[in-house]
Amino acid sequence: MFTLKRMIFCSTIMIMSLSMHAKQDRRSLKSPKYVLIIRHGEKSNEKGPVKFKQWNFAQAKSFAVKGWERAKALSIFFTKDPAMTKYGKIVALFAPNPTQYYQSTHPVQTLWPLSEKIHENVLLHFDLGQEKKLVRHILNQDEYFGKTVLIAYEHDHIPAIGKAFVEQTNTTQVTLPNMWPFSHTPVAESAKIYDRVWVLEFDPETGKIINFQNLPQRLMFGDATA
């Protein structure tokens, strides 16, 4: 009898331990509640000298006037428009680091007016092509847990960010586009689209993506309405 009771006791302790470890594993990813992803604002078609803040490139495409107009409109969109404020206050801004290999300040410039408005620096921890590292960083920061993060990026690499979030959270029930901004968008058309917001919603318990929305910004003349 004593041996049987001991076995039952040990089994109970083991089950409780496994349950605790399972919960810890589920919560090992400190995912935000929402991740918002946009493409940078409009750029010029011709190359020339570009200087913005500490960056100075001899031959790069400059930020177009419409790009600056969109950037300013986005600063209001993300802080005043109920369509976006319902996702909570943005606590972190990310853009790819401008380098000699990615001579573009467009994502940084797109976030600059918003950065000044909400008093959050644009974080440039990762280069273009380091999307997996960017996602891993976002998913492992205590300060982002249950909060809202915004990423401005180069459009050809945005699907790689989405894919990394799906893979690193082991999400199986939600599918993200493999092109910007829709999976069926032709390459030539994709290059012309600046007016979408990807919204990834996460379950704080499991860290998995539970919902994806592809929303119109509706900020500039000619923007999509749906």
Backbone as numpy.savetxt, mean C-alpha at the origin, in Angstrom:
# Nx Ny Nz CAx CAy CAz Cx Cy Cz
-5.58 -45.59 37.70 -6.41 -44.38 37.70 -5.55 -43.13 37.70
-4.52 -43.14 38.55 -3.62 -41.99 38.64 -2.96 -41.72 37.29
-2.54 -42.81 36.63 -1.89 -42.67 35.33 -2.85 -42.09 34.30
-4.12 -42.53 34.33 -5.11 -42.03 33.39 -5.36 -40.54 33.60
-5.49 -40.15 34.89 -5.71 -38.73 35.20 -4.52 -37.89 34.74
-3.33 -38.45 34.94 -2.12 -37.73 34.55 -2.08 -37.55 33.03
-2.48 -38.60 32.30 -2.50 -38.52 30.84 -3.50 -37.47 30.36
-4.69 -37.46 31.02 -5.71 -36.48 30.64 -5.23 -35.07 30.92
-4.58 -34.90 32.09 -4.06 -33.59 32.47 -3.00 -33.11 31.46
-2.09 -34.01 31.12 -1.03 -33.66 30.17 -1.59 -33.32 28.79
-2.61 -34.10 28.39 -3.24 -33.85 27.09 -3.92 -32.48 27.06
-4.57 -32.15 28.17 -5.25 -30.84 28.27 -4.25 -29.71 28.17
-3.12 -29.84 28.89 -2.08 -28.82 28.85 -1.52 -28.67 27.44
-1.33 -29.80 26.76 -0.78 -29.78 25.40 -1.73 -29.08 24.44
-3.04 -29.36 24.57 -4.03 -28.74 23.70 -4.07 -27.24 23.93
-4.03 -26.84 25.22 -4.03 -25.42 25.55 -2.80 -24.73 24.98
-1.66 -25.41 25.08 -0.41 -24.85 24.58 -0.45 -24.68 23.07
-0.96 -25.71 22.37 -1.07 -25.63 20.92 -2.01 -24.52 20.50
-3.12 -24.36 21.27 -4.08 -23.31 20.97 -3.45 -21.93 21.11
-2.65 -21.76 22.18 -1.98 -20.48 22.41 -0.98 -20.19 21.30
-0.23 -21.22 20.89 0.75 -21.04 19.82 0.06 -20.69 18.51
-1.10 -21.32 18.28 -1.84 -21.04 17.04 -2.28 -19.59 17.00
-2.75 -19.10 18.17 -3.17 -17.70 18.23 -1.99 -16.77 18.02
-0.85 -17.14 18.62 0.34 -16.32 18.45 0.79 -16.30 17.00
0.69 -17.46 16.32 1.08 -17.54 14.91 0.19 -16.66 14.05
-1.15 -16.70 14.37 -2.08 -15.90 13.60 -1.80 -14.42 13.76
-1.32 -14.06 14.96 -1.10 -12.65 15.26 0.34 -12.23 15.04
1.16 -13.12 14.49 2.56 -12.77 14.28 2.69 -11.66 13.24
1.71 -11.59 12.31 1.68 -10.49 11.36 0.90 -9.34 11.98
1.55 -8.22 12.13 0.92 -7.05 12.75 0.31 -6.19 11.63
-0.65 -6.74 10.92 -1.15 -6.08 9.72 -1.94 -4.82 10.04
-1.86 -3.83 9.14 -2.75 -2.68 9.25 -4.19 -3.13 9.06
-5.12 -2.27 9.35 -6.52 -2.56 9.03 -6.76 -2.32 7.54
-6.15 -1.24 7.03 -6.29 -0.92 5.61 -4.94 -0.52 5.01
-4.71 -0.95 3.79 -3.60 -0.44 2.99 -4.20 0.15 1.72
-3.93 1.42 1.48 -4.40 2.11 0.29 -3.24 2.26 -0.67
-3.47 1.97 -1.94 -2.40 2.04 -2.95 -2.86 2.89 -4.12
-2.03 3.86 -4.49 -2.33 4.71 -5.65 -1.12 4.77 -6.58
-1.39 5.14 -7.80 -0.30 5.44 -8.72 0.09 6.90 -8.50
1.34 7.23 -8.78 1.76 8.63 -8.71 0.97 9.47 -9.70
1.05 10.79 -9.55 0.35 11.71 -10.44 0.97 11.78 -11.82
0.30 12.49 -12.69 0.70 12.58 -14.10 2.11 13.15 -14.27
2.80 12.62 -15.27 4.17 13.05 -15.57 4.24 13.57 -17.01
5.32 14.29 -17.32 5.53 14.77 -18.69 6.04 13.61 -19.55
5.97 13.78 -20.86 6.41 12.73 -21.77 7.88 12.87 -22.16
8.43 14.06 -21.96 9.81 14.31 -22.38 10.76 14.37 -21.19
12.01 13.97 -21.44 13.02 13.98 -20.38 13.82 15.28 -20.38
14.29 15.62 -19.20 15.12 16.81 -19.05 15.59 16.90 -17.61
16.27 17.97 -17.22 16.74 18.11 -15.84 15.56 18.16 -14.86
15.67 17.42 -13.79 14.64 17.39 -12.76 15.29 17.61 -11.40
14.78 18.59 -10.66 15.28 18.85 -9.32 14.10 18.99 -8.37
14.08 18.18 -7.31 13.04 18.27 -6.29 13.66 17.91 -4.94
13.60 18.84 -4.01 14.20 18.65 -2.69 15.67 18.25 -2.85
16.05 17.09 -2.29 17.47 16.69 -2.35 17.84 15.94 -3.62
16.86 15.71 -4.51 17.13 14.91 -5.72 17.40 15.82 -6.92
18.36 15.41 -7.71 18.73 16.19 -8.88 19.14 15.23 -9.99
18.27 15.07 -11.00 18.54 14.15 -12.10 18.72 14.94 -13.41
19.73 14.56 -14.17 20.03 15.28 -15.42 19.02 14.96 -16.52
18.58 13.71 -16.59 17.66 13.29 -17.64 16.55 12.44 -17.03
15.42 13.06 -16.74 14.28 12.35 -16.17 13.00 13.04 -16.60
11.89 12.35 -16.46 10.60 12.94 -16.79 10.11 13.75 -15.60
9.75 14.98 -15.85 9.32 15.85 -14.76 7.86 15.59 -14.40
7.46 16.08 -13.24 6.08 15.99 -12.78 5.27 17.02 -13.56
4.20 16.59 -14.20 3.38 17.50 -15.00 2.56 18.42 -14.09
2.08 19.51 -14.65 1.22 20.42 -13.90 0.00 19.66 -13.38
-0.56 18.80 -14.22 -1.73 18.02 -13.79 -1.36 17.07 -12.66
-0.11 16.60 -12.66 0.34 15.74 -11.56 0.33 16.48 -10.24
0.81 17.73 -10.25 0.78 18.55 -9.04 -0.66 18.86 -8.62
-1.51 19.10 -9.60 -2.91 19.36 -9.29 -3.56 18.14 -8.64
-3.23 16.96 -9.16 -3.77 15.74 -8.55 -3.21 15.55 -7.15
-1.92 15.80 -6.98 -1.30 15.64 -5.66 -1.99 16.51 -4.62
-2.27 17.76 -4.99 -2.95 18.66 -4.07 -4.38 18.20 -3.79
-5.05 17.72 -4.84 -6.41 17.21 -4.68 -6.43 15.97 -3.80
-5.41 15.13 -3.94 -5.33 13.91 -3.12 -5.16 14.24 -1.64
-4.47 15.34 -1.34 -4.28 15.71 0.06 -5.61 16.05 0.73
-6.54 16.57 -0.05 -7.88 16.86 0.47 -8.72 15.59 0.46
-8.59 14.83 -0.61 -9.34 13.57 -0.79 -9.13 12.63 0.40
-7.88 12.47 0.82 -7.58 11.51 1.89 -7.84 12.05 3.29
-8.08 13.34 3.42 -8.30 13.92 4.75 -9.71 14.47 4.95
-10.44 14.69 3.84 -11.76 15.32 3.96 -12.90 14.52 3.34
-12.61 13.76 2.30 -13.67 13.06 1.57 -14.12 11.83 2.36
-15.42 11.73 2.69 -15.93 10.57 3.44 -15.63 9.23 2.76
-15.48 9.25 1.43 -15.17 8.01 0.71 -13.84 7.43 1.15
-12.94 8.28 1.65 -11.63 7.83 2.12 -11.48 7.92 3.64
-12.05 8.94 4.26 -11.87 9.10 5.71 -12.52 7.96 6.50
-13.46 7.25 5.87 -14.07 6.11 6.57 -13.06 4.99 6.82
-11.92 5.04 6.12 -10.88 4.04 6.34 -9.91 4.44 7.45
-10.18 5.56 8.08 -9.36 5.97 9.22 -8.23 6.90 8.84
-7.61 7.46 9.87 -6.49 8.38 9.67 -5.28 7.63 9.14
-4.65 8.18 8.13 -3.44 7.59 7.56 -2.27 7.86 8.50
-1.56 6.80 8.89 -0.46 6.94 9.85 0.91 6.78 9.22
0.97 6.36 7.95 2.27 6.18 7.29 2.11 6.34 5.78
3.10 6.99 5.18 3.13 7.22 3.73 4.38 6.57 3.16
4.22 5.77 2.12 5.35 5.08 1.51 5.46 5.40 0.02
6.69 5.53 -0.46 6.97 5.70 -1.88 8.31 5.04 -2.17
8.56 4.63 -3.42 9.87 4.05 -3.75 10.96 5.12 -3.69
12.13 4.72 -3.24 13.24 5.64 -3.10 13.79 6.05 -4.47
13.83 7.35 -4.78 14.43 7.77 -6.06 15.93 7.50 -6.06
16.40 6.78 -7.06 17.82 6.43 -7.15 18.30 6.62 -8.59
19.56 6.33 -8.82 20.08 6.41 -10.19 19.43 5.35 -11.08
18.88 4.29 -10.46 18.22 3.24 -11.23 16.73 3.52 -11.44
16.16 4.32 -10.55 14.76 4.75 -10.70 14.74 6.26 -10.52
15.06 6.95 -11.60 15.21 8.40 -11.54 13.84 9.08 -11.65
13.05 8.89 -10.62 11.72 9.48 -10.60 11.36 9.91 -9.18
10.93 11.14 -9.07 10.43 11.64 -7.78 8.91 11.73 -7.79
8.27 11.20 -8.82 6.82 11.34 -8.97 6.03 10.80 -7.77
6.32 9.59 -7.26 5.57 9.11 -6.10 5.76 10.01 -4.87
6.99 10.47 -4.66 7.25 11.37 -3.52 6.48 12.67 -3.70
6.53 13.23 -4.89 5.83 14.48 -5.16 4.32 14.32 -5.02
3.81 13.16 -5.39 2.38 12.90 -5.27 1.93 12.94 -3.82
2.76 12.45 -2.93 2.42 12.40 -1.50 2.81 13.67 -0.74
3.59 14.52 -1.36 4.16 15.66 -0.62 3.10 16.59 0.01
2.09 17.04 -0.75 1.08 17.90 -0.12 0.35 17.21 1.04
0.06 15.92 0.89 -0.58 15.18 1.98 0.36 15.04 3.16
1.63 14.79 2.88 2.63 14.68 3.93 2.67 15.94 4.79
2.65 17.08 4.14 2.67 18.34 4.88 1.38 18.56 5.64
0.28 18.09 5.07 -1.03 18.30 5.69 -1.21 17.46 6.95
-0.74 16.21 6.93 -0.94 15.33 8.08 0.31 15.20 8.95
1.37 15.92 8.56 2.62 15.94 9.33 3.24 14.54 9.48
3.26 13.83 8.37 3.91 12.51 8.32 4.92 12.53 7.18
6.15 12.14 7.45 7.16 12.08 6.41 6.83 11.00 5.39
7.24 11.21 4.14 7.14 10.16 3.13 8.31 9.21 3.36
8.00 7.96 3.65 9.03 6.96 3.97 9.56 6.33 2.69
10.88 6.36 2.55 11.55 5.89 1.33 12.52 4.77 1.67
12.05 3.81 2.44 12.93 2.75 2.95 13.39 1.77 1.86
12.63 1.68 0.76 12.90 0.62 -0.22 12.92 1.17 -1.64
13.76 0.53 -2.46 13.88 0.92 -3.87 12.78 0.25 -4.69
12.55 0.79 -5.88 11.66 0.13 -6.82 12.21 -1.26 -7.10
11.36 -2.28 -7.06 11.81 -3.66 -7.23 11.91 -4.40 -5.91
11.82 -3.67 -4.80 11.89 -4.29 -3.47 10.50 -4.36 -2.83
9.51 -4.68 -3.65 8.13 -4.70 -3.17 7.91 -5.72 -2.05
8.55 -6.87 -2.14 8.39 -7.89 -1.09 8.91 -7.39 0.24
10.04 -6.69 0.21 10.61 -6.13 1.44 9.71 -5.03 2.00
9.16 -4.22 1.12 8.24 -3.16 1.54 7.05 -3.76 2.27
6.45 -4.78 1.67 5.27 -5.42 2.27 5.63 -6.09 3.59
6.76 -6.78 3.63 7.20 -7.43 4.87 7.36 -6.41 5.99
7.92 -5.27 5.64 8.11 -4.19 6.63 6.76 -3.72 7.17
5.82 -3.45 6.27 4.51 -2.94 6.68 3.78 -3.95 7.57
3.93 -5.23 7.27 3.22 -6.27 8.02 3.87 -6.60 9.36
4.98 -5.98 9.66 5.68 -6.33 10.90 6.00 -5.12 11.77
5.16 -4.09 11.67 5.36 -2.89 12.48 4.21 -2.74 13.47
4.54 -2.72 14.76 3.52 -2.56 15.79 2.69 -1.30 15.58
3.36 -0.22 15.16 2.67 1.06 15.06 1.65 1.12 13.92
1.68 0.14 13.01 0.71 0.12 11.92 -0.45 -0.84 12.20
-0.35 -1.61 13.25 -1.36 -2.64 13.53 -2.74 -2.01 13.71
-3.69 -2.45 12.88 -5.05 -1.94 12.96 -5.23 -0.53 12.44
-4.20 0.03 11.80 -4.26 1.41 11.31 -4.34 1.43 9.77
-4.15 2.61 9.20 -4.25 2.79 7.75 -2.94 3.32 7.19
-2.47 2.68 6.12 -1.20 3.02 5.48 -1.47 3.34 4.01
-0.77 4.33 3.47 -0.93 4.71 2.06 0.38 4.54 1.31
0.31 3.93 0.13 1.47 3.73 -0.73 1.21 4.41 -2.07
2.16 5.24 -2.53 2.13 5.79 -3.89 3.28 5.14 -4.66
3.00 4.65 -5.88 3.99 3.81 -6.54 3.95 3.96 -8.05
4.94 3.35 -8.68 5.02 3.25 -10.14 4.06 2.16 -10.60
3.24 2.45 -11.61 2.09 1.59 -11.90 2.45 0.16 -12.28
3.55 -0.05 -13.00 3.90 -1.41 -13.42 4.25 -2.31 -12.24
4.63 -1.71 -11.11 5.03 -2.49 -9.94 3.95 -2.59 -8.87
2.83 -1.90 -9.06 1.75 -1.98 -8.07 1.19 -3.40 -7.95
0.97 -4.13 -9.07 0.50 -5.51 -8.92 1.45 -6.38 -8.10
2.76 -6.10 -8.16 3.73 -6.87 -7.36 3.53 -6.62 -5.87
3.12 -5.41 -5.52 2.81 -5.11 -4.12 1.59 -5.91 -3.68
0.55 -5.89 -4.52 -0.64 -6.66 -4.20 -0.35 -8.13 -4.05
0.43 -8.67 -4.98 0.80 -10.10 -4.92 1.56 -10.42 -3.65
2.47 -9.53 -3.25 3.27 -9.76 -2.04 2.38 -9.76 -0.80
1.39 -8.87 -0.75 0.47 -8.87 0.39 -0.33 -10.17 0.45
-0.79 -10.64 -0.71 -1.55 -11.90 -0.76 -0.69 -13.06 -0.28
0.53 -13.15 -0.80 1.40 -14.28 -0.47 1.87 -14.24 0.98
2.26 -13.07 1.47 2.83 -12.98 2.81 1.78 -13.08 3.91
0.50 -12.90 3.56 -0.56 -13.07 4.55 -1.30 -14.40 4.37
-0.83 -15.20 3.40 -1.48 -16.49 3.10 -2.96 -16.31 2.78
-3.28 -15.25 2.08 -4.67 -14.98 1.69 -5.06 -15.88 0.52
-6.21 -16.53 0.64 -6.69 -17.42 -0.42 -8.08 -17.05 -0.93
-8.81 -16.23 -0.17 -10.20 -15.95 -0.51 -10.38 -14.66 -1.30
-9.32 -13.87 -1.44 -9.41 -12.59 -2.15 -8.38 -12.56 -3.27
-8.81 -12.14 -4.45 -7.91 -12.04 -5.61 -7.69 -10.58 -5.97
-6.44 -10.22 -6.22 -6.09 -8.86 -6.62 -5.70 -8.84 -8.09
-5.87 -7.70 -8.78 -5.52 -7.61 -10.20 -4.03 -7.89 -10.44
-3.74 -8.50 -11.58 -2.34 -8.74 -11.94 -1.81 -7.68 -12.90
-2.64 -6.66 -13.13 -2.25 -5.49 -13.93 -2.77 -4.25 -13.22
-2.24 -3.10 -13.57 -2.79 -1.84 -13.07 -3.71 -1.25 -14.15
-4.94 -0.81 -13.76 -5.54 -1.02 -12.44 -6.44 -2.24 -12.37
-6.73 -2.85 -13.55 -7.56 -4.05 -13.61 -6.80 -5.15 -14.34
-7.15 -6.39 -14.06 -6.45 -7.51 -14.70 -6.60 -7.49 -16.22
-7.72 -6.96 -16.70 -7.99 -6.98 -18.15 -7.49 -5.73 -18.87
-6.85 -4.80 -18.15 -6.42 -3.54 -18.77 -5.26 -3.76 -19.73
-5.38 -3.36 -21.00 -4.25 -3.47 -21.94 -3.07 -2.64 -21.45
-1.87 -3.06 -21.78 -0.65 -2.39 -21.31 -0.64 -0.92 -21.71
-0.97 -0.62 -22.96 -0.95 0.76 -23.43 -1.95 1.63 -22.68
-3.09 1.06 -22.36 -4.12 1.80 -21.62 -3.72 1.98 -20.16
-3.09 0.97 -19.61 -2.66 1.01 -18.21 -1.76 2.21 -17.94
-0.89 2.52 -18.90 0.06 3.62 -18.73 -0.62 4.99 -18.64
-1.88 5.07 -19.06 -2.59 6.35 -19.08 -3.48 6.57 -17.85
-3.57 5.57 -16.98 -4.54 5.64 -15.88 -3.87 6.04 -14.57
-4.35 7.14 -14.00 -3.78 7.68 -12.76 -4.82 7.81 -11.64
-6.07 7.47 -11.93 -7.17 7.92 -11.07 -7.86 6.82 -10.26
-7.10 5.82 -9.82 -7.70 4.74 -9.04 -7.07 4.64 -7.65
-7.80 4.03 -6.74 -7.29 3.71 -5.41 -7.58 2.24 -5.13
-6.55 1.48 -4.85 -6.75 0.11 -4.38 -6.89 0.14 -2.86
-7.91 -0.52 -2.36 -8.13 -0.59 -0.91 -8.07 -2.05 -0.47
-7.08 -2.37 0.33 -6.93 -3.72 0.89 -7.36 -3.67 2.35
-8.32 -4.50 2.72 -8.78 -4.57 4.10 -8.30 -5.88 4.73
-7.76 -5.81 5.94 -7.19 -6.96 6.62 -7.99 -7.34 7.86
-7.98 -8.63 8.18 -8.52 -9.12 9.44 -7.41 -9.03 10.48
-7.57 -8.23 11.53 -6.49 -8.07 12.51 -6.16 -9.35 13.27
-7.12 -10.27 13.34 -6.87 -11.53 14.05 -5.98 -12.48 13.26
-6.25 -12.59 11.97 -5.50 -13.55 11.14 -4.42 -12.88 10.30
-4.55 -11.57 10.08 -3.61 -10.86 9.22 -3.92 -11.03 7.74
-4.96 -11.80 7.40 -5.29 -12.05 6.00 -6.09 -10.90 5.40
-6.01 -10.77 4.07 -6.84 -9.81 3.36 -8.26 -10.37 3.29
-9.24 -9.57 3.71 -10.62 -10.04 3.70 -11.48 -9.30 2.68
-10.95 -8.22 2.13 -11.73 -7.48 1.13 -10.80 -6.63 0.27
-11.16 -6.49 -1.00 -10.40 -5.63 -1.92 -11.38 -4.79 -2.72
-11.09 -3.49 -2.81 -11.89 -2.59 -3.62 -10.97 -1.79 -4.55
-11.47 -1.53 -5.74 -10.75 -0.73 -6.73 -11.62 0.48 -7.01
-11.29 1.61 -6.39 -12.19 2.76 -6.37 -11.70 3.91 -7.25
-12.64 4.68 -7.82 -12.26 5.86 -8.59 -11.93 7.03 -7.66
-10.98 7.86 -8.06 -10.68 9.06 -7.27 -11.69 10.17 -7.56
-12.05 10.34 -8.83 -13.00 11.38 -9.25 -12.55 12.76 -8.79
-11.29 13.08 -9.06 -10.71 14.35 -8.62 -10.49 15.36 -9.73
-10.19 14.85 -10.93 -9.79 15.72 -12.04 -10.75 15.54 -13.22
-10.77 16.54 -14.08 -11.57 16.43 -15.30 -11.08 15.23 -16.11
-11.99 14.39 -16.52 -11.63 13.20 -17.29 -11.43 11.96 -16.45
-11.42 12.09 -15.12 -11.30 10.91 -14.26 -12.51 10.01 -14.42
-12.30 8.72 -14.23 -13.40 7.76 -14.28 -14.38 8.05 -13.15
-15.65 7.77 -13.38 -16.67 8.03 -12.37 -17.06 6.77 -11.60
-16.57 5.63 -12.04 -16.91 4.37 -11.36 -15.75 3.39 -11.50
